[in-house]
Amino acid sequence: GAVVSQHPSWVICKSGTSVKIECRSLDFQATTMFWYRQFPKQSLMLMATSNEGSKATYEQGVEKDKFLINHASLTLSTLTVTSAHPEDSSFYICSARPTRDRGRGPEAFFGQGTRLTVV
Amino acid sequence: LAKTTQPISMDSYEGQEVNITCSHNNIATNDYITWYQQFPSQGPRFIIQGYKTKVTNEVASLFIPADRKSSTLSLPRVSLSDTAVYYCLVGPSSGNTPLVFGKGTRLSVIA
């Protein structure tokens, strides 16, 4: 099946620094990728939709200047948490859906997630 | 996007069949129903998907009634390793549409 690779799996950073998380679709092209955030014991919350070659679309309440998203190619999207603070500590997950509809419904593939801890 | 409702949690003993029902009253004509499994500190993993009637694969079955306003994920003979959170999602086939997660069902399998 299709694979989405997310890197790093975990990161610890100091408050005030920036952290970049990469999301790659390994064997398919994805015009659109999605970034989620998950707090302990809670569900995934959609943060933004990343569009190849254009600006990301952010969900209400998500600061676009804090969570910078770049979708430079059909297989790579990056999320940069700028000036990270302890409250940004969370589990970040990316998702990608094949550009070409294979007629099998909304297949979505998820990365393994990135555990961010800001100290 | 259609909103889904699932039980918050379920407990089961090893070896039993587990059925998790999801309500999606506002499902649209072109929406599919997809179930994902998530273990702690991992991304969701696809289990099964369907549009209507019954779908079966090597790990689960999905039952969808004619009105499609609900669906039931059936896990045969669960084991301890099936302890996870299970999410029911509905959405169209467009690749540009994000999947919106509900609260999911936390399944605990007991020895």
Tab-separated table of C-alpha atoms in Angstrom, chain B residues 5-111:
chain	number	residue	atom	x	y	z
B	5	THR	CA	-21.044	9.519	16.351
B	6	GLN	CA	-19.472	6.486	17.985
B	7	PRO	CA	-19.393	5.045	21.492
B	8	ILE	CA	-16.559	6.586	23.478
B	9	SER	CA	-15.248	3.272	24.731
B	10	MET	CA	-15.803	-0.470	24.659
B	11	ASP	CA	-14.338	-3.403	26.537
B	12	SER	CA	-14.039	-6.943	25.263
B	13	TYR	CA	-12.413	-10.204	26.235
B	14	GLU	CA	-9.899	-11.883	24.002
B	15	GLY	CA	-11.409	-14.143	21.383
B	16	GLN	CA	-14.735	-12.354	21.223
B	17	GLU	CA	-16.222	-10.600	18.234
B	18	VAL	CA	-16.434	-6.846	18.639
B	19	ASN	CA	-18.929	-4.684	16.798
B	20	ILE	CA	-18.521	-0.915	16.805
B	21	THR	CA	-21.386	1.074	15.361
B	22	CYS	CA	-21.060	4.534	13.910
B	23	SER	CA	-23.908	6.922	13.133
B	24	HIS	CA	-23.635	9.282	10.194
B	25	ASN	CA	-27.119	10.581	9.574
B	26	ASN	CA	-26.058	13.319	7.187
B	27	ILE	CA	-23.991	11.171	4.867
B	28	ALA	CA	-23.970	12.458	1.299
B	29	THR	CA	-24.560	10.427	-1.836
B	30	ASN	CA	-20.914	10.457	-2.852
B	31	ASP	CA	-19.503	9.813	0.625
B	32	TYR	CA	-17.622	6.652	1.466
B	33	ILE	CA	-17.294	5.194	4.957
B	34	THR	CA	-13.798	4.461	6.180
B	35	TRP	CA	-12.510	3.065	9.440
B	36	TYR	CA	-9.075	3.698	10.869
B	37	GLN	CA	-7.212	2.221	13.805
B	38	GLN	CA	-4.774	4.191	15.926
B	39	PHE	CA	-2.304	2.950	18.490
B	40	PRO	CA	-0.702	5.369	20.967
B	41	SER	CA	1.949	7.606	19.424
B	42	GLN	CA	1.282	6.324	15.919
B	43	GLY	CA	-0.566	7.677	12.924
B	44	PRO	CA	-3.957	6.197	12.035
B	45	ARG	CA	-3.919	3.028	10.008
B	46	PHE	CA	-6.534	2.139	7.400
B	47	ILE	CA	-8.736	-0.821	8.302
B	48	ILE	CA	-11.592	-0.989	5.846
B	49	GLN	CA	-13.745	1.104	3.573
B	50	GLY	CA	-17.150	0.715	2.012
B	51	TYR	CA	-19.976	2.463	0.247
B	52	LYS	CA	-22.916	0.140	0.803
B	53	THR	CA	-23.875	-3.377	1.899
B	54	LYS	CA	-21.029	-5.466	3.269
B	55	VAL	CA	-17.307	-5.375	2.809
B	56	THR	CA	-14.874	-7.907	4.224
B	57	ASN	CA	-11.108	-8.047	4.249
B	58	GLU	CA	-8.530	-10.033	6.130
B	59	VAL	CA	-8.912	-8.060	9.340
B	60	ALA	CA	-12.503	-6.836	9.554
B	61	SER	CA	-15.975	-6.624	8.092
B	62	LEU	CA	-18.004	-3.513	7.501
B	63	PHE	CA	-21.775	-3.622	7.447
B	64	ILE	CA	-23.689	-0.740	5.915
B	65	PRO	CA	-27.493	-0.736	5.848
B	66	ALA	CA	-29.446	0.408	2.828
B	67	ASP	CA	-30.009	3.939	4.155
B	68	ARG	CA	-26.267	4.309	4.864
B	69	LYS	CA	-26.977	6.379	7.968
B	70	SER	CA	-24.903	4.072	10.083
B	71	SER	CA	-22.213	1.460	9.743
B	72	THR	CA	-20.808	-1.302	11.910
B	73	LEU	CA	-17.205	-2.370	12.072
B	74	SER	CA	-16.882	-5.999	13.055
B	75	LEU	CA	-13.614	-7.344	14.415
B	76	PRO	CA	-13.657	-11.140	14.680
B	77	ARG	CA	-11.944	-12.824	17.624
B	78	VAL	CA	-10.083	-9.822	19.007
B	79	SER	CA	-6.716	-10.156	20.692
B	80	LEU	CA	-4.861	-7.926	23.136
B	81	SER	CA	-3.085	-6.276	20.214
B	82	ASP	CA	-6.410	-4.944	18.951
B	83	THR	CA	-6.550	-2.539	21.886
B	84	ALA	CA	-6.611	0.826	20.130
B	85	VAL	CA	-8.807	3.737	19.176
B	86	TYR	CA	-11.064	3.161	16.181
B	87	TYR	CA	-12.293	6.041	14.066
B	88	CYS	CA	-15.204	6.066	11.655
B	89	LEU	CA	-14.987	8.711	8.942
B	90	VAL	CA	-17.167	9.626	6.013
B	91	GLY	CA	-16.200	11.711	3.054
B	92	PRO	CA	-16.170	12.048	-0.720
B	93	SER	CA	-13.595	10.528	-2.960
B	94	SER	CA	-11.985	13.856	-3.859
B	95	GLY	CA	-8.317	13.936	-3.014
B	96	ASN	CA	-8.563	17.552	-1.917
B	97	THR	CA	-10.982	16.915	0.904
B	98	PRO	CA	-9.513	16.397	4.372
B	99	LEU	CA	-10.782	13.642	6.596
B	100	VAL	CA	-12.311	15.075	9.742
B	101	PHE	CA	-11.993	12.865	12.787
B	102	GLY	CA	-14.636	12.408	15.444
B	103	LYS	CA	-13.835	11.288	18.948
B	104	GLY	CA	-13.370	7.642	18.041
B	105	THR	CA	-13.994	4.521	20.111
B	106	ARG	CA	-11.388	3.364	22.565
B	107	LEU	CA	-11.430	-0.434	22.529
B	108	SER	CA	-9.834	-2.250	25.419
B	109	VAL	CA	-9.275	-5.980	25.010
B	110	ILE	CA	-8.888	-7.872	28.245
B	111	ALA	CA	-7.202	-11.237	28.680
